[in-house]
Short mmCIF file of C-alpha atoms in Angstrom, two decimals:
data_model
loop_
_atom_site.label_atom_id
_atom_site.label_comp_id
_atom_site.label_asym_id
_atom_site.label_seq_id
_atom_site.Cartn_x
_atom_site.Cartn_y
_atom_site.Cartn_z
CA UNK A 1 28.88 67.07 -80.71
CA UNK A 2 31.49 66.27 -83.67
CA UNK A 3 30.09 66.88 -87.22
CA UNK A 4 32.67 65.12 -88.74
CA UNK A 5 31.66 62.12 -87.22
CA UNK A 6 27.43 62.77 -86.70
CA UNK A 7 25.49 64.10 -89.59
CA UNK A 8 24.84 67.15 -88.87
CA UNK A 9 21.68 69.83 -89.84
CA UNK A 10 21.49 73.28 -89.21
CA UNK A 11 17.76 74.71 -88.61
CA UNK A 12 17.61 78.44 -88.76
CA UNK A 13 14.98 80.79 -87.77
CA UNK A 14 14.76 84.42 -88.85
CA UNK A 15 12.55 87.22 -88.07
CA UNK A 16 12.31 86.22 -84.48
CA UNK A 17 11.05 86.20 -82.18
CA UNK A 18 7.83 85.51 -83.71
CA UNK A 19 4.32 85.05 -81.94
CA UNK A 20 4.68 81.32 -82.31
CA UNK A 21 8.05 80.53 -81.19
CA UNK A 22 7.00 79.13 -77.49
CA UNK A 23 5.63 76.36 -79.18
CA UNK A 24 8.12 75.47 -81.86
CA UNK A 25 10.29 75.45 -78.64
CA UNK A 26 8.72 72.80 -77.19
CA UNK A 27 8.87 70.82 -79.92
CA UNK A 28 12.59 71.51 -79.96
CA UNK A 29 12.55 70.34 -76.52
CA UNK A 30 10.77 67.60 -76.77
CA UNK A 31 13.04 65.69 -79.83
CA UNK A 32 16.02 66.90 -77.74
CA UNK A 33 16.73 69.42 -80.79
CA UNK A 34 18.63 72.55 -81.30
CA UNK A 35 18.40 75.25 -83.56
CA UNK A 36 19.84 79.38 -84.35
CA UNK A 37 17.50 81.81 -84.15
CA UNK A 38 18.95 85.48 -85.98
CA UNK A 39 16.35 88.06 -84.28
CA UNK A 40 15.59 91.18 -84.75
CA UNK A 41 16.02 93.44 -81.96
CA UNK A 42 12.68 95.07 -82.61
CA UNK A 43 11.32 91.29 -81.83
CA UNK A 44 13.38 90.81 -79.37
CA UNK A 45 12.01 93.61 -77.47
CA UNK A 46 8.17 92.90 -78.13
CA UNK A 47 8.71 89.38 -76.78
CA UNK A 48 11.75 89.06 -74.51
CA UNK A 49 10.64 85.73 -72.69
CA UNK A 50 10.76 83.94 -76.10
CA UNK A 51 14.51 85.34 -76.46
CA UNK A 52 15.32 84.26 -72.64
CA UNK A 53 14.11 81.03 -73.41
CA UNK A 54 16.02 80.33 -76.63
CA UNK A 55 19.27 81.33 -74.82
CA UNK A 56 18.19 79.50 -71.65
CA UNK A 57 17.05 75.91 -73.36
CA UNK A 58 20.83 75.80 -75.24
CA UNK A 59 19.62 77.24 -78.91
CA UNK A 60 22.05 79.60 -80.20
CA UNK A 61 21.36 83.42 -80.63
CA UNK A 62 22.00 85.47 -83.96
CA UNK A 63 21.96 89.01 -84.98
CA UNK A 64 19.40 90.04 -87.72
CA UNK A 65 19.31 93.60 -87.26
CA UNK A 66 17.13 95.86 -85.57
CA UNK A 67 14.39 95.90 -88.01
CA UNK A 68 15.41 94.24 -91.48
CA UNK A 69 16.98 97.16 -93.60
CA UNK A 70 18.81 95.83 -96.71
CA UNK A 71 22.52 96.46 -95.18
CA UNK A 72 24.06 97.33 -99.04
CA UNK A 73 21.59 100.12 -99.17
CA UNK A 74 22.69 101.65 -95.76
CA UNK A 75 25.77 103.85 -94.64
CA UNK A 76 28.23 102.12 -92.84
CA UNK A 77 26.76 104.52 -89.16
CA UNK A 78 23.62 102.76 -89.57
CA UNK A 79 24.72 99.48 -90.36
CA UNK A 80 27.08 99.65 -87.29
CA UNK A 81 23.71 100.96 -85.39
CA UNK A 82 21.36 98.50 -86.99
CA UNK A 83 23.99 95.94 -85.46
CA UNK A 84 25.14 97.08 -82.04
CA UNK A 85 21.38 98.18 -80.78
CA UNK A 86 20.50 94.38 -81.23
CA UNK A 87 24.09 92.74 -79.36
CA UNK A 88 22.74 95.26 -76.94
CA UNK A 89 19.21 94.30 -76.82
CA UNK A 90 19.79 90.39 -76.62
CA UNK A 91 22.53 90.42 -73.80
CA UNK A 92 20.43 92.63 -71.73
CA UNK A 93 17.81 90.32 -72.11
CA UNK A 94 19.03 86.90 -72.46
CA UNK A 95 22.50 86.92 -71.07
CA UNK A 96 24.35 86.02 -74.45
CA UNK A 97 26.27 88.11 -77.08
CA UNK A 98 25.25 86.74 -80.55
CA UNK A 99 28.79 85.95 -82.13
CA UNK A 100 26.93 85.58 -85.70
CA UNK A 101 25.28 88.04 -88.30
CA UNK A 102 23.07 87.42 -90.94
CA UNK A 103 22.23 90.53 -92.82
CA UNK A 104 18.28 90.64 -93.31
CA UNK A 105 17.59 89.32 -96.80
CA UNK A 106 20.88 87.65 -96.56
CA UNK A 107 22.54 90.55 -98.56
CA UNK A 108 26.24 91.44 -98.09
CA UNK A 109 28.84 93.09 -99.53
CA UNK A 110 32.18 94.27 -99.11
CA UNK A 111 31.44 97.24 -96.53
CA UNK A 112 29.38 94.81 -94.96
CA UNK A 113 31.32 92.06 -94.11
CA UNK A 114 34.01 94.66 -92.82
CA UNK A 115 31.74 95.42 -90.49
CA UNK A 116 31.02 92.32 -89.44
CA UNK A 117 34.51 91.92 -88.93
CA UNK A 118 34.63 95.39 -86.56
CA UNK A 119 32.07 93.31 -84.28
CA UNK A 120 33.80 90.15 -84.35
CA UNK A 121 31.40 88.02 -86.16
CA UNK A 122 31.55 86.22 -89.10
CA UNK A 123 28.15 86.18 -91.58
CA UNK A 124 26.10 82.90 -91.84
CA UNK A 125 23.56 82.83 -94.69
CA UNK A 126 22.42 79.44 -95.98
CA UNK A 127 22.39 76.42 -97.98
CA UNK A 128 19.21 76.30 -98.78
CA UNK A 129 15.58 77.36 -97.57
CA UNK A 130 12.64 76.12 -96.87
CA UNK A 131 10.60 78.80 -98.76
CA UNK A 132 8.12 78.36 -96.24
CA UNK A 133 7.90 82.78 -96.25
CA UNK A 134 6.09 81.82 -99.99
CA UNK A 135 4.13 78.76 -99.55
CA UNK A 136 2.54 78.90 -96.16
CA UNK A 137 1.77 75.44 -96.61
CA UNK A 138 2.89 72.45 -93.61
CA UNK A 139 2.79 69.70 -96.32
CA UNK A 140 5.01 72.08 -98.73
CA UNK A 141 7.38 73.55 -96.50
CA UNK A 142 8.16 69.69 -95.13
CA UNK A 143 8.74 68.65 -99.20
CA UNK A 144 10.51 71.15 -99.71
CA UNK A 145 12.52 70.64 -96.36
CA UNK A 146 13.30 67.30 -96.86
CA UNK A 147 14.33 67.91 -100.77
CA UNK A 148 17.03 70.09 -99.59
CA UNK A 149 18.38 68.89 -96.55
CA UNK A 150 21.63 67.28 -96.34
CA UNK A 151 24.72 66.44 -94.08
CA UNK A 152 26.01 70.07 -92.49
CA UNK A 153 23.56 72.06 -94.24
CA UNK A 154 22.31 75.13 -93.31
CA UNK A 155 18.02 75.53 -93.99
CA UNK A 156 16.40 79.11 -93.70
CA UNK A 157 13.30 78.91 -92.00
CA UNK A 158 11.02 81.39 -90.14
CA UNK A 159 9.05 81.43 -86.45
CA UNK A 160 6.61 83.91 -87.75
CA UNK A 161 5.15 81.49 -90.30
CA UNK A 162 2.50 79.55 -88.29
CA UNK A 163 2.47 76.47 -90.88
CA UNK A 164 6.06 76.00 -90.54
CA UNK A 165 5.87 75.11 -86.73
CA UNK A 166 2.80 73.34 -86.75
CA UNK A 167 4.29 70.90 -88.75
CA UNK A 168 7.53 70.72 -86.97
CA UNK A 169 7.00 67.88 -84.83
CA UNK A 170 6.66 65.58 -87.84
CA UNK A 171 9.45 67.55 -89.78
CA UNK A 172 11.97 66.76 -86.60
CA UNK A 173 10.89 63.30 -85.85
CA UNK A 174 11.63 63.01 -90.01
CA UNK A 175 14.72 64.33 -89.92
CA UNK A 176 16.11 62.71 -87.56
CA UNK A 177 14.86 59.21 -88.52
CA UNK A 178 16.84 59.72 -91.22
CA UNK A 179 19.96 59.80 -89.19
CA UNK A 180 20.43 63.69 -88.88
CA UNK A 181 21.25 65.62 -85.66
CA UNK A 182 19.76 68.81 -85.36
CA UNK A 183 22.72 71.08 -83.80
CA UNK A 184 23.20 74.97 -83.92
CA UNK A 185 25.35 76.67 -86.79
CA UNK A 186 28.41 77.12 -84.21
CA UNK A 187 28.15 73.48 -83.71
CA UNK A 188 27.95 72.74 -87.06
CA UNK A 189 30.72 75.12 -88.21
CA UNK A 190 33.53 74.47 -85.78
CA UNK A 191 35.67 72.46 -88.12
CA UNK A 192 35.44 75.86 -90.61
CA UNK A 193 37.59 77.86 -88.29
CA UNK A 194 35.39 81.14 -89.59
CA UNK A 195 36.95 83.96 -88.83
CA UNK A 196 35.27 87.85 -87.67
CA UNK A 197 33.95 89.17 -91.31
CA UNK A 198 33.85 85.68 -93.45
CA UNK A 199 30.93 85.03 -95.40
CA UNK A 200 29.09 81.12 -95.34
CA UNK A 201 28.65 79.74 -97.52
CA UNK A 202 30.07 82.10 -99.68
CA UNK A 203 27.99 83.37 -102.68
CA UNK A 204 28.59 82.86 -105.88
CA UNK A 205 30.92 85.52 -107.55
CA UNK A 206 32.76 86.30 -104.51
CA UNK A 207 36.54 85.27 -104.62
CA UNK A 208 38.26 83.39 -101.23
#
């Protein structure tokens, strides 16, 4: 898949994996759609089949920590713990070795994207969300879906939230009649040459 010639979308899970992720895989499956999930390891290990299954069905796998500690309020040991006991976790179980990190909260500094760098990964946050963590509502998470999306963005979603993948299959289908590809953020990314420790997009304030 070229994005500079298809328009791509990102769809991004975090949290994961959550209780309801079987199904939003199927729908996934179904519209022939792919997606990055950043799990936590603690997830990972409660429901490893879910985590197989992402990695099996060609979704890409993302680090999100062990258990969603605000990284700039950590020392760099625990960081590099909070980070290496989830690689760990998710090649044991599903045979991959996420090669992106997105701090939990999205929240990164200087220390932390060093240590991004240390593992080899650059950080991914987003271009915009779907806020479906505040609404919990299927006809207000698709608005506000469809408001933001647009060609290689990157939406922040959750498979914990039940509302957001109940109303999936009619989010998809909506998407992509609008002429959108859903790929995973490596896919989408490849022209950005990001390299180990790079923030994107970057937030505002920090210099290039």
């Amino acid at each position: 898949m070229d994005c500079t010639q298809v328009k791509c979308l990102a769809l991004t899970f975090d949290d994961g994996p959550g209780k309801y992720a079987d199904k939003l895989l199927d729908t996934l499956k179904k519209h022939n759609a792919k997606a990055t999930f950043f799990l936590e390891g603690q997830y990972v290990k409660q429901r490893p089949s879910f985590a197989k299954r992402m990695a099996k069905e060609g979704h890409e796998i993302g680090n999100h920590s062990y258990k969603h500690p605000n990284f700039i309020d950590l020392e760099p040991g625990a960081i590099r713990n909070e980070i290496k006991k989830t690689q760990d976790l998710i090649y044991k179980t599903a045979g991959v070795t996420p090669k992106l990190l997105r701090p939990p909260y999205g929240m990164a500094d200087i220390q932390v994207s060093d240590i991004a760098a240390e593992f080899e990964m650059p950080i991914v946050l987003w271009t915009a969300g779907s806020r479906d963590w505040a609404t919990k509502n299927e006809a207000e998470i698709k608005k506000q879906t469809l408001a933001v999306a647009q060609r290689d963005g990157i939406i922040l979603m959750h498979d914990w939230v039940k509302q957001t993948v109940d109303v999936m299959p009619s989010l998809v289908q909506l998407l992509q009649s609008r002429g959108y590809t859903l790929v995973t953020v490596s896919t989408l990314l490849k022209s950005q040459n990001l390299q180990p420790g790079d923030i994107y997009p970057l937030p505002e304030g920090w210099e290039k």
